[in-house]
CSV table of C-alpha atoms (C1' of nucleotides) in Angstrom, one decimal:
chain,number,residue,atom,x,y,z
K,1,UNK,CA,-23.2,-52.0,-10.5
K,2,UNK,CA,-21.1,-55.0,-10.6
K,3,UNK,CA,-18.3,-55.0,-7.9
K,4,UNK,CA,-15.9,-54.0,-10.3
K,5,UNK,CA,-16.8,-50.7,-10.5
K,6,UNK,CA,-15.2,-49.7,-7.3
K,7,UNK,CA,-11.9,-51.5,-8.4
K,8,UNK,CA,-12.0,-48.8,-10.8
K,9,UNK,CA,-12.0,-46.2,-8.6
K,10,UNK,CA,-9.0,-45.2,-7.9
K,11,UNK,CA,-8.5,-45.6,-3.5
K,12,UNK,CA,-12.4,-45.5,-3.1
K,13,UNK,CA,-12.5,-43.7,-0.5
K,14,UNK,CA,-15.5,-44.6,2.2
K,15,UNK,CA,-17.0,-41.4,2.7
K,16,UNK,CA,-19.4,-41.3,5.8
K,17,UNK,CA,-17.1,-38.8,8.0
K,18,UNK,CA,-17.1,-35.3,8.5
K,19,UNK,CA,-15.9,-33.1,5.2
K,20,UNK,CA,-12.2,-32.9,5.8
K,21,UNK,CA,-10.1,-29.6,3.8
K,22,UNK,CA,-9.2,-32.5,0.5
K,23,UNK,CA,-12.6,-33.3,0.2
K,24,UNK,CA,-13.7,-29.6,-0.1
K,25,UNK,CA,-11.5,-29.6,-2.9
K,26,UNK,CA,-12.6,-32.5,-4.5
K,27,UNK,CA,-15.9,-30.3,-4.4
K,28,UNK,CA,-14.3,-27.1,-5.6
K,29,UNK,CA,-12.1,-29.0,-9.0
K,30,UNK,CA,-15.5,-30.9,-9.9
K,31,UNK,CA,-17.4,-27.3,-9.7
K,32,UNK,CA,-14.3,-25.8,-11.5
K,33,UNK,CA,-14.0,-28.6,-14.1
K,34,UNK,CA,-17.6,-28.5,-14.9
K,35,UNK,CA,-18.0,-24.7,-15.7
K,36,UNK,CA,-15.1,-25.2,-18.1
K,37,UNK,CA,-17.0,-27.7,-19.4
K,38,UNK,CA,-20.3,-26.4,-19.7
K,39,UNK,CA,-20.7,-22.8,-17.9
K,40,UNK,CA,-22.2,-20.9,-15.3
K,41,UNK,CA,-25.7,-21.8,-16.4
K,42,UNK,CA,-25.3,-25.3,-17.0
K,43,UNK,CA,-23.8,-26.1,-13.5
K,44,UNK,CA,-26.4,-27.7,-11.9
K,45,UNK,CA,-25.6,-29.1,-8.2
K,46,UNK,CA,-27.8,-32.4,-9.4
K,47,UNK,CA,-24.7,-32.4,-11.6
K,48,UNK,CA,-22.1,-31.5,-8.7
K,49,UNK,CA,-23.9,-34.2,-6.4
K,50,UNK,CA,-23.6,-37.2,-9.1
K,51,UNK,CA,-20.6,-36.1,-10.0
K,52,UNK,CA,-18.7,-36.1,-6.5
K,53,UNK,CA,-21.0,-38.8,-5.1
K,54,UNK,CA,-22.3,-37.2,-2.9
K,55,UNK,CA,-26.1,-36.1,-1.9
K,56,UNK,CA,-27.7,-33.1,-3.3
K,57,UNK,CA,-28.1,-32.6,0.9
K,58,UNK,CA,-24.9,-32.2,1.5
K,59,UNK,CA,-24.2,-29.7,-1.0
K,60,UNK,CA,-26.7,-27.2,0.5
K,61,UNK,CA,-25.6,-28.0,3.8
K,62,UNK,CA,-22.2,-27.2,3.6
K,63,UNK,CA,-22.3,-24.3,0.7
K,64,UNK,CA,-26.3,-23.4,0.6
K,65,UNK,CA,-26.6,-22.8,-2.5
K,66,UNK,CA,-25.2,-22.5,-6.4
K,67,UNK,CA,-23.8,-19.4,-6.2
K,68,UNK,CA,-22.4,-19.8,-2.7
K,69,UNK,CA,-20.9,-22.8,-4.2
K,70,UNK,CA,-19.4,-21.4,-6.9
K,71,UNK,CA,-17.6,-18.8,-4.9
K,72,UNK,CA,-16.6,-20.6,-2.4
K,73,UNK,CA,-14.7,-23.0,-5.3
K,74,UNK,CA,-12.9,-19.9,-6.6
K,75,UNK,CA,-12.0,-18.7,-3.1
K,76,UNK,CA,-10.5,-22.3,-2.1
K,77,UNK,CA,-8.3,-23.4,-5.3
K,78,UNK,CA,-7.0,-20.0,-5.4
K,79,UNK,CA,-3.9,-20.9,-6.9
K,80,UNK,CA,-1.0,-18.5,-8.6
K,81,UNK,CA,1.0,-18.5,-11.2
K,82,UNK,CA,3.0,-16.0,-11.5
K,83,UNK,CA,4.2,-14.4,-8.1
K,84,UNK,CA,7.5,-16.7,-7.1
K,85,UNK,CA,8.5,-15.1,-11.0
K,86,UNK,CA,11.5,-13.3,-10.6
K,87,UNK,CA,14.3,-13.5,-13.1
K,88,UNK,CA,16.2,-10.2,-12.6
K,89,UNK,CA,15.0,-8.3,-16.1
K,90,UNK,CA,11.6,-7.3,-16.5
K,91,UNK,CA,12.0,-8.9,-20.4
K,92,UNK,CA,12.9,-12.2,-18.8
K,93,UNK,CA,10.1,-11.7,-16.2
K,94,UNK,CA,7.9,-11.0,-19.5
K,95,UNK,CA,9.0,-14.0,-21.2
K,96,UNK,CA,8.1,-16.2,-17.8
K,97,UNK,CA,5.0,-14.7,-17.4
K,98,UNK,CA,4.0,-15.7,-21.5
K,99,UNK,CA,5.4,-19.2,-20.4
K,100,UNK,CA,3.4,-19.4,-17.0
K,101,UNK,CA,-0.1,-17.8,-19.1
K,102,UNK,CA,0.3,-20.0,-21.7
K,103,UNK,CA,1.1,-23.0,-19.5
K,104,UNK,CA,-2.0,-22.3,-17.9
K,105,UNK,CA,-4.3,-21.4,-20.9
K,106,UNK,CA,-6.3,-24.1,-21.4
K,107,UNK,CA,-7.7,-24.1,-17.9
K,108,UNK,CA,-8.4,-20.5,-17.0
K,109,UNK,CA,-9.5,-19.5,-20.1
K,110,UNK,CA,-12.3,-21.7,-20.6
K,111,UNK,CA,-13.2,-21.0,-16.6
K,112,UNK,CA,-13.2,-17.4,-17.3
K,113,UNK,CA,-15.4,-17.4,-20.3
K,114,UNK,CA,-17.7,-19.6,-18.5
K,115,UNK,CA,-17.5,-17.1,-15.8
K,116,UNK,CA,-17.2,-13.3,-17.5
K,117,UNK,CA,-21.0,-13.3,-18.0
K,118,UNK,CA,-22.2,-14.4,-15.1
K,119,UNK,CA,-19.5,-11.8,-13.3
K,120,UNK,CA,-20.5,-8.9,-14.6
K,121,UNK,CA,-24.3,-9.6,-13.1
K,122,UNK,CA,-23.7,-10.5,-9.2
K,123,UNK,CA,-21.3,-8.4,-7.6
K,124,UNK,CA,-20.0,-11.7,-5.3
K,125,UNK,CA,-19.6,-13.6,-8.2
K,126,UNK,CA,-17.5,-10.7,-10.1
K,127,UNK,CA,-15.8,-10.3,-6.9
K,128,UNK,CA,-14.8,-13.9,-6.5
K,129,UNK,CA,-13.6,-14.2,-10.1
K,130,UNK,CA,-11.3,-11.2,-9.8
K,131,UNK,CA,-9.6,-12.7,-6.4
K,132,UNK,CA,-9.6,-15.4,-7.4
K,133,UNK,CA,-8.2,-15.6,-10.9
K,134,UNK,CA,-7.5,-11.8,-11.8
K,135,UNK,CA,-6.3,-9.9,-9.5
K,136,UNK,CA,-3.0,-12.1,-8.6
K,137,UNK,CA,-2.2,-12.3,-12.2
K,138,UNK,CA,-2.5,-8.3,-12.7
K,139,UNK,CA,0.0,-7.7,-9.3
K,140,UNK,CA,2.6,-10.2,-10.5
K,141,UNK,CA,2.7,-8.7,-13.6
K,142,UNK,CA,2.3,-4.7,-12.5
K,143,UNK,CA,5.2,-5.7,-9.8
K,144,UNK,CA,7.3,-7.4,-12.5
K,145,UNK,CA,6.7,-3.9,-14.4
K,146,UNK,CA,7.8,-1.5,-11.2
K,147,UNK,CA,11.1,-3.3,-10.6
K,148,UNK,CA,12.1,-3.7,-14.0
K,149,UNK,CA,11.3,0.9,-13.8
K,150,UNK,CA,13.9,0.6,-10.2
K,151,UNK,CA,16.3,-0.7,-11.6
K,152,UNK,CA,16.5,1.6,-14.3
K,153,UNK,CA,15.6,-0.8,-17.3
K,154,UNK,CA,12.7,1.6,-17.9
K,155,UNK,CA,11.3,4.5,-17.2
K,156,UNK,CA,9.2,5.1,-14.6
K,157,UNK,CA,6.6,6.6,-16.6
K,158,UNK,CA,6.7,4.5,-19.5
K,159,UNK,CA,3.2,5.1,-21.1
K,160,UNK,CA,2.9,1.5,-22.0
K,161,UNK,CA,3.5,-0.1,-18.8
K,162,UNK,CA,0.4,0.8,-18.1
K,163,UNK,CA,-1.1,-1.7,-20.6
K,164,UNK,CA,1.0,-4.7,-19.9
K,165,UNK,CA,-1.1,-6.7,-18.0
K,166,UNK,CA,-4.6,-5.8,-20.3
K,167,UNK,CA,-2.7,-6.7,-22.8
K,168,UNK,CA,-1.7,-10.3,-21.8
K,169,UNK,CA,-4.8,-11.6,-20.4
K,170,UNK,CA,-6.6,-9.9,-23.2
K,171,UNK,CA,-4.9,-11.6,-25.9
K,172,UNK,CA,-5.3,-15.0,-24.4
K,173,UNK,CA,-9.0,-14.6,-24.1
K,174,UNK,CA,-9.3,-13.5,-27.9
K,175,UNK,CA,-7.2,-15.6,-29.3
K,176,UNK,CA,-9.9,-18.6,-29.2
K,177,UNK,CA,-12.2,-16.5,-30.9
K,178,UNK,CA,-10.5,-15.4,-33.4
K,179,UNK,CA,-8.1,-17.6,-34.3
K,180,UNK,CA,-10.3,-21.0,-32.9
K,181,UNK,CA,-7.1,-21.8,-30.9
K,182,UNK,CA,-5.8,-21.3,-27.4
K,183,UNK,CA,-3.0,-19.2,-26.1
K,184,UNK,CA,-0.2,-21.3,-25.7
K,185,UNK,CA,3.3,-20.7,-25.0
K,186,UNK,CA,4.5,-19.8,-28.3
K,187,UNK,CA,2.1,-17.7,-29.2
K,188,UNK,CA,2.5,-15.6,-25.8
K,189,UNK,CA,6.1,-16.0,-25.9
K,190,UNK,CA,6.2,-14.3,-30.1
K,191,UNK,CA,3.4,-11.8,-28.3
K,192,UNK,CA,5.6,-10.4,-25.5
K,193,UNK,CA,8.6,-10.8,-27.8
K,194,UNK,CA,7.1,-9.0,-30.6
K,195,UNK,CA,5.2,-6.4,-28.9
K,196,UNK,CA,4.8,-6.1,-25.7
K,197,UNK,CA,8.7,-5.6,-24.9
K,198,UNK,CA,9.0,-3.3,-27.6
K,199,UNK,CA,6.3,-1.2,-26.9
K,200,UNK,CA,8.4,-0.8,-23.3
K,201,UNK,CA,10.9,0.1,-25.5
K,202,UNK,CA,13.1,-3.3,-25.0
K,203,UNK,CA,15.2,-4.2,-27.1
K,204,UNK,CA,13.6,-8.0,-28.5
K,205,UNK,CA,16.3,-10.7,-27.7
K,206,UNK,CA,19.3,-10.9,-30.8
K,207,UNK,CA,18.3,-14.3,-32.2
Z,1,UNK,CA,-56.2,-2.3,-19.9
Z,2,UNK,CA,-56.7,0.8,-20.7
Z,3,UNK,CA,-57.0,2.7,-23.9
Z,4,UNK,CA,-54.3,5.1,-23.2
Z,5,UNK,CA,-52.0,2.8,-23.6
Z,6,UNK,CA,-52.5,2.9,-27.4
Z,7,UNK,CA,-51.0,6.2,-26.8
Z,8,UNK,CA,-48.4,6.2,-25.0
Z,9,UNK,CA,-46.6,3.5,-27.8
Z,10,UNK,CA,-44.9,5.8,-30.4
Z,11,UNK,CA,-46.1,4.7,-33.6
Z,12,UNK,CA,-48.2,1.8,-32.7
Z,13,UNK,CA,-48.3,0.1,-35.9
Z,14,UNK,CA,-51.0,-2.7,-35.7
Z,15,UNK,CA,-49.0,-5.4,-37.0
Z,16,UNK,CA,-51.4,-8.1,-38.2
Z,17,UNK,CA,-49.5,-8.3,-41.6
Z,18,UNK,CA,-46.8,-10.9,-42.6
Z,19,UNK,CA,-43.4,-10.3,-41.1
Z,20,UNK,CA,-41.7,-7.2,-42.7
Z,21,UNK,CA,-37.7,-7.1,-43.0
Z,22,UNK,CA,-38.1,-3.7,-40.8
Z,23,UNK,CA,-40.0,-5.5,-38.3
Z,24,UNK,CA,-37.7,-8.7,-38.2
Z,25,UNK,CA,-35.0,-5.7,-37.5
Z,26,UNK,CA,-37.1,-5.3,-34.1
Z,27,UNK,CA,-37.3,-8.8,-33.4
Z,28,UNK,CA,-32.9,-8.7,-33.9
Z,29,UNK,CA,-32.8,-5.6,-32.0
Z,30,UNK,CA,-35.0,-6.8,-29.0
Z,31,UNK,CA,-32.9,-10.2,-29.2
Z,32,UNK,CA,-29.5,-8.2,-29.1
Z,33,UNK,CA,-30.5,-6.0,-26.9
Z,34,UNK,CA,-31.9,-9.0,-24.2
Z,35,UNK,CA,-28.2,-10.9,-24.8
Z,36,UNK,CA,-26.6,-7.8,-24.1
Z,37,UNK,CA,-29.1,-7.3,-20.6
Z,38,UNK,CA,-29.0,-10.8,-19.7
Z,39,UNK,CA,-27.1,-13.5,-21.3
Z,40,UNK,CA,-27.8,-16.2,-23.8
Z,41,UNK,CA,-28.9,-18.8,-21.1
Z,42,UNK,CA,-31.3,-16.1,-19.6
Z,43,UNK,CA,-32.7,-15.2,-23.3
Z,44,UNK,CA,-36.2,-17.5,-23.4
Z,45,UNK,CA,-38.4,-17.4,-26.2
Z,46,UNK,CA,-41.2,-15.6,-24.1
Z,47,UNK,CA,-39.4,-13.5,-22.7
Z,48,UNK,CA,-38.6,-12.1,-26.6
Z,49,UNK,CA,-42.2,-12.3,-27.5
Z,50,UNK,CA,-43.6,-10.5,-25.2
Z,51,UNK,CA,-40.9,-7.2,-25.4
Z,52,UNK,CA,-41.8,-7.4,-29.3
Z,53,UNK,CA,-45.5,-7.9,-28.5
Z,54,UNK,CA,-46.0,-11.1,-30.1
Z,55,UNK,CA,-47.1,-14.6,-30.1
Z,56,UNK,CA,-44.5,-17.1,-29.3
Z,57,UNK,CA,-45.9,-19.4,-32.0
Z,58,UNK,CA,-44.8,-16.5,-34.5
Z,59,UNK,CA,-41.1,-16.9,-33.5
Z,60,UNK,CA,-41.1,-20.5,-33.3
Z,61,UNK,CA,-43.1,-20.1,-37.0
Z,62,UNK,CA,-40.9,-17.8,-38.6
Z,63,UNK,CA,-37.1,-19.5,-36.7
Z,64,UNK,CA,-38.2,-22.5,-35.3
Z,65,UNK,CA,-35.8,-22.0,-31.8
Z,66,UNK,CA,-33.9,-20.1,-30.0
Z,67,UNK,CA,-30.3,-20.5,-31.0
Z,68,UNK,CA,-32.0,-20.8,-34.5
Z,69,UNK,CA,-33.6,-17.3,-33.6
Z,70,UNK,CA,-30.2,-16.0,-32.5
Z,71,UNK,CA,-28.3,-16.8,-35.3
Z,72,UNK,CA,-30.4,-15.3,-37.5
Z,73,UNK,CA,-30.7,-11.7,-35.3
Z,74,UNK,CA,-26.7,-12.1,-35.5
Z,75,UNK,CA,-26.2,-12.8,-38.9
Z,76,UNK,CA,-29.4,-10.1,-39.6
Z,77,UNK,CA,-28.2,-7.4,-37.9
Z,78,UNK,CA,-24.3,-6.9,-39.2
Z,79,UNK,CA,-23.0,-4.5,-39.0
Z,80,UNK,CA,-19.6,-2.7,-39.5
Z,81,UNK,CA,-17.6,0.0,-37.5
Z,82,UNK,CA,-14.3,-0.3,-39.4
Z,83,UNK,CA,-14.1,-0.8,-43.3
Z,84,UNK,CA,-14.8,2.5,-44.4
Z,85,UNK,CA,-11.8,3.6,-42.3
Z,86,UNK,CA,-8.7,4.7,-44.7
Z,87,UNK,CA,-7.0,8.1,-43.8
Z,88,UNK,CA,-4.1,7.3,-45.7
Z,89,UNK,CA,-1.5,6.2,-42.8
Z,90,UNK,CA,-1.5,4.0,-40.8
Z,91,UNK,CA,-1.4,5.5,-37.5
Z,92,UNK,CA,-4.4,7.5,-38.4
Z,93,UNK,CA,-6.2,4.4,-38.9
Z,94,UNK,CA,-4.9,2.7,-36.2
Z,95,UNK,CA,-6.4,5.6,-34.1
Z,96,UNK,CA,-9.3,6.7,-36.2
Z,97,UNK,CA,-10.0,2.3,-35.3
Z,98,UNK,CA,-9.2,2.9,-31.2
Z,99,UNK,CA,-12.1,5.9,-31.7
Z,100,UNK,CA,-14.3,4.0,-33.6
Z,101,UNK,CA,-14.1,0.9,-31.3
Z,102,UNK,CA,-14.1,2.7,-28.2
Z,103,UNK,CA,-17.5,4.8,-29.4
Z,104,UNK,CA,-19.4,0.6,-30.0
Z,105,UNK,CA,-17.7,-1.1,-26.8
Z,106,UNK,CA,-20.8,-0.5,-24.4
Z,107,UNK,CA,-22.4,-2.2,-27.3
Z,108,UNK,CA,-20.2,-4.7,-28.6
Z,109,UNK,CA,-18.6,-5.8,-25.3
Z,110,UNK,CA,-21.5,-7.0,-23.5
Z,111,UNK,CA,-22.6,-9.2,-26.8
Z,112,UNK,CA,-19.6,-10.5,-27.2
Z,113,UNK,CA,-19.4,-11.5,-23.0
Z,114,UNK,CA,-22.6,-13.0,-23.1
Z,115,UNK,CA,-21.9,-15.1,-26.5
Z,116,UNK,CA,-18.2,-16.2,-26.0
Z,117,UNK,CA,-18.8,-19.1,-23.9
Z,118,UNK,CA,-21.9,-20.2,-25.3
Z,119,UNK,CA,-20.5,-19.7,-29.0
Z,120,UNK,CA,-17.8,-22.1,-27.9
Z,121,UNK,CA,-20.3,-24.7,-27.5
Z,122,UNK,CA,-22.4,-24.2,-30.5
Z,123,UNK,CA,-20.3,-24.4,-34.0
Z,124,UNK,CA,-23.1,-22.7,-35.9
Z,125,UNK,CA,-23.0,-19.8,-32.7
Z,126,UNK,CA,-19.6,-19.6,-33.6
Z,127,UNK,CA,-19.6,-19.1,-36.9
Z,128,UNK,CA,-22.3,-17.1,-36.6
Z,129,UNK,CA,-20.8,-14.2,-34.0
Z,130,UNK,CA,-17.4,-14.7,-35.9
Z,131,UNK,CA,-18.6,-13.5,-39.2
Z,132,UNK,CA,-20.9,-10.5,-37.7
Z,133,UNK,CA,-18.7,-9.1,-35.1
Z,134,UNK,CA,-15.4,-10.2,-35.4
Z,135,UNK,CA,-14.0,-11.1,-38.8
Z,136,UNK,CA,-15.3,-7.9,-40.4
Z,137,UNK,CA,-13.1,-6.1,-37.6
Z,138,UNK,CA,-10.3,-7.7,-37.6
Z,139,UNK,CA,-10.3,-7.9,-41.8
Z,140,UNK,CA,-10.3,-3.9,-41.6
Z,141,UNK,CA,-8.0,-4.2,-39.3
Z,142,UNK,CA,-5.8,-6.3,-41.3
Z,143,UNK,CA,-6.3,-4.0,-43.8
Z,144,UNK,CA,-4.8,-1.4,-42.6
Z,145,UNK,CA,-1.7,-3.1,-41.8
Z,146,UNK,CA,-1.1,-4.3,-45.0
Z,147,UNK,CA,-2.1,-1.2,-46.7
Z,148,UNK,CA,0.9,0.9,-44.5
Z,149,UNK,CA,3.1,-2.0,-45.6
Z,150,UNK,CA,2.6,-1.5,-48.7
Z,151,UNK,CA,3.4,3.0,-48.4
Z,152,UNK,CA,6.3,1.4,-47.2
Z,153,UNK,CA,5.2,2.7,-43.5
Z,154,UNK,CA,6.9,-0.4,-41.5
Z,155,UNK,CA,8.4,-2.8,-43.1
Z,156,UNK,CA,6.6,-5.6,-44.9
Z,157,UNK,CA,7.4,-8.9,-41.9
Z,158,UNK,CA,7.0,-6.5,-39.0
Z,159,UNK,CA,6.2,-9.1,-36.6
Z,160,UNK,CA,4.2,-7.0,-34.2
Z,161,UNK,CA,1.6,-7.2,-37.1
Z,162,UNK,CA,0.2,-10.4,-36.6
Z,163,UNK,CA,-1.3,-9.2,-33.0
Z,164,UNK,CA,-2.8,-5.7,-33.9
Z,165,UNK,CA,-6.3,-6.9,-34.2
Z,166,UNK,CA,-5.7,-9.4,-31.4
Z,167,UNK,CA,-4.5,-6.5,-28.8
Z,168,UNK,CA,-7.5,-4.3,-29.9
Z,169,UNK,CA,-9.8,-6.8,-29.4
Z,170,UNK,CA,-8.5,-7.7,-26.8
Z,171,UNK,CA,-8.0,-4.8,-24.5
Z,172,UNK,CA,-11.3,-3.8,-25.4
Z,173,UNK,CA,-12.7,-7.2,-23.1
Z,174,UNK,CA,-10.1,-7.3,-21.0
Z,175,UNK,CA,-11.2,-4.2,-19.4
Z,176,UNK,CA,-14.3,-4.7,-17.8
Z,177,UNK,CA,-13.0,-7.6,-16.1
Z,178,UNK,CA,-10.0,-5.4,-14.9
Z,179,UNK,CA,-11.5,-2.0,-13.8
Z,180,UNK,CA,-14.4,-2.5,-14.1
Z,181,UNK,CA,-15.1,-0.2,-17.1
Z,182,UNK,CA,-16.1,-0.4,-20.1
Z,183,UNK,CA,-12.5,-0.2,-22.9
Z,184,UNK,CA,-14.4,3.9,-24.3
Z,185,UNK,CA,-12.6,5.8,-26.7
Z,186,UNK,CA,-9.9,7.3,-24.5
Z,187,UNK,CA,-9.0,4.3,-23.3
Z,188,UNK,CA,-8.7,2.6,-26.8
Z,189,UNK,CA,-6.2,5.9,-27.5
Z,190,UNK,CA,-4.3,6.0,-25.6
Z,191,UNK,CA,-3.4,2.2,-26.0
Z,192,UNK,CA,-3.2,2.6,-29.3
Z,193,UNK,CA,-0.7,5.4,-29.0
Z,194,UNK,CA,1.3,4.0,-26.3
Z,195,UNK,CA,1.3,0.3,-27.2
Z,196,UNK,CA,0.4,-0.6,-30.4
Z,197,UNK,CA,2.2,2.2,-32.4
Z,198,UNK,CA,5.3,2.1,-30.2
Z,199,UNK,CA,5.2,-1.9,-31.0
Z,200,UNK,CA,5.0,-1.4,-35.1
Z,201,UNK,CA,7.9,0.9,-35.1
Z,202,UNK,CA,5.7,3.7,-35.6
Z,203,UNK,CA,6.2,6.8,-33.5
Z,204,UNK,CA,4.0,8.3,-31.1
Z,205,UNK,CA,2.3,11.3,-32.7
Z,206,UNK,CA,4.2,14.3,-31.8
Z,207,UNK,CA,2.1,16.5,-28.6
M,1,DG,C1',-19.6,-51.3,22.5
M,2,DT,C1',-23.1,-47.1,22.0
M,3,DC,C1',-24.4,-43.3,20.6
M,4,DC,C1',-24.9,-39.3,18.1
M,5,DA,C1',-23.4,-36.2,14.3
M,6,DT,C1',-23.4,-36.1,9.6
M,7,DC,C1',-22.9,-38.5,5.2
M,8,DG,C1',-25.2,-40.2,1.0
M,9,DA,C1',-29.9,-41.0,-1.3
M,10,DT,C1',-33.9,-40.3,-2.5
M,11,DA,C1',-38.5,-38.6,-3.2
M,12,DC,C1',-41.3,-34.1,-3.2
M,13,DG,C1',-43.4,-29.7,-4.0
M,14,DC,C1',-42.8,-25.9,-7.1
M,15,DC,C1',-41.0,-22.5,-10.5
M,16,DA,C1',-39.7,-22.0,-15.3
M,17,DG,C1',-38.7,-22.4,-20.1
M,18,DT,C1',-39.6,-24.9,-24.1
M,19,DG,C1',-41.8,-26.4,-27.7
M,20,DT,C1',-47.1,-27.6,-29.7
M,21,DA,C1',-51.9,-26.7,-30.2
M,22,DC,C1',-55.5,-24.0,-31.4
M,23,DC,C1',-58.1,-20.0,-31.7
M,24,DG,C1',-60.3,-15.5,-33.2
M,25,DA,C1',-58.9,-10.9,-35.2
M,26,DA,C1',-56.8,-8.7,-38.9
M,27,DA,C1',-54.7,-7.4,-43.4
M,28,DC,C1',-53.8,-8.4,-48.2
M,29,DG,C1',-55.0,-10.2,-53.0
M,30,DC,C1',-58.0,-9.8,-55.8
P,1,DG,C1',-66.5,-7.7,-50.6
P,2,DC,C1',-64.2,-12.4,-49.9
P,3,DG,C1',-61.8,-15.9,-48.2
P,4,DT,C1',-57.0,-17.2,-47.6
P,5,DT,C1',-53.2,-16.1,-45.1
P,6,DT,C1',-50.9,-14.5,-41.0
P,7,DC,C1',-50.3,-13.1,-37.0
P,8,DG,C1',-51.3,-12.4,-31.3
P,9,DG,C1',-52.8,-14.6,-27.4
P,10,DT,C1',-53.3,-18.8,-25.0
P,11,DA,C1',-53.9,-23.5,-22.8
P,12,DC,C1',-51.1,-26.9,-22.7
P,13,DA,C1',-47.9,-31.4,-21.2
P,14,DC,C1',-43.2,-32.5,-20.7
P,15,DT,C1',-39.0,-31.3,-18.8
P,16,DG,C1',-35.5,-30.1,-15.9
P,17,DG,C1',-33.6,-27.8,-12.4
P,18,DC,C1',-34.1,-25.9,-7.4
P,19,DG,C1',-34.4,-26.8,-2.8
P,20,DT,C1',-36.4,-29.3,1.1
P,21,DA,C1',-37.6,-33.1,4.1
P,22,DT,C1',-36.9,-37.7,5.2
P,23,DC,C1',-34.0,-41.7,6.3
P,24,DG,C1',-30.8,-45.5,6.9
P,25,DA,C1',-26.3,-46.5,7.0
P,26,DT,C1',-22.0,-45.4,8.9
P,27,DG,C1',-17.7,-43.2,10.8
P,28,DG,C1',-15.8,-40.6,14.8
P,29,DA,C1',-15.8,-39.7,20.0
P,30,DC,C1',-16.3,-41.4,24.3
DNA sequence: GTCCATCGATACGCCAGTGTACCGAAACGC
DNA sequence: GCGTTTCGGTACACTGGCGTATCGATGGAC
């Protein structure tokens, strides 16, 4: 309403030109934020339009429909937390992974909760969710385990190896419902130290 | 339409009388089934009415609104899988729990997925979900661990003990997204044998 | 400086679900 | 039997989101 409204917006880019990749990222970020806050069903195109200060027409011109927009948002913001990790030991890798997952838990957990049911009903959405959030993480974790086996830290056929990634992601998603709080770094670190490593036959670090 | 329609219904109870507890169970079962199939948002009062062959008015008279109906359905069908288990050893209890959870996984997992996000937004729903599906299970699991500690099978302060319930419920919910299939008995049994028990310092059973 | 493409905004028709109101019909108590 | 009560079914107004169409404004190409 008042002229100061323009001032309180950062930079206030006048956007009447073609959609730049940066602008697309803004859309994607808004979509994911709203998913986290309200869930998939409650996400509305009108809500996205108003939050991003664009017209609905732009959204429909560009992405066609709500499911496609969500899929695009997942694909377009694929950012990976774990693959860079390589400390030289399996235990070190897993501790670092616990830290990284715990740090991103406030972002990823609500997103998973928001999308998990919708994903089980829409193959495209499931695929996008897996490719954006799940497969990169479990691939990284399995790479850690494989490197550990190659270095001889654990036997190649350690039976617990199959469950490392499922445990980490599972516990991350289970804790909010069990205890009412996110699985933060401290919790996940404790978990790795006291459950994952012992199951693999690795000693907990001497304190 | 045709008179044979009455014949194809089992028993075809003519229900014009007051709602009996058995009839209420039918409502609750229908609600939970539809939640599993379609999720919380897609659950409609009209859908419940048509599936249970009652009028919407009955639903609104009896439960007031959709959230209250869902909460009532959760409370009204509280059935417990684990508390009866007491094999005499912690390892035996956990193996049995894996079997029980795996057997019920086809029912409980979709329900959790359907409700987990809605529950994080509605305190009443969260409370009902926890009381109906979560707390009984983790109480039972923690009782197993406590009994094991009292029998001296594990030290009283075993650090992995904190995570047993989160592990079991976590992987149960994680597997459908990771591998695309439910965590069945075989998977959960393998998990307990190869990850949970070793983390607790219990040997895997000699094959 | 002019023109064209695309944007942002708004209005519209459509559909689906909510919750209310009303009605006849059937069951139960007495 | 009869009255009361509750049920099942339908009609209704209301809301809200989807997707389309339209229009003025504006940025970029030339």
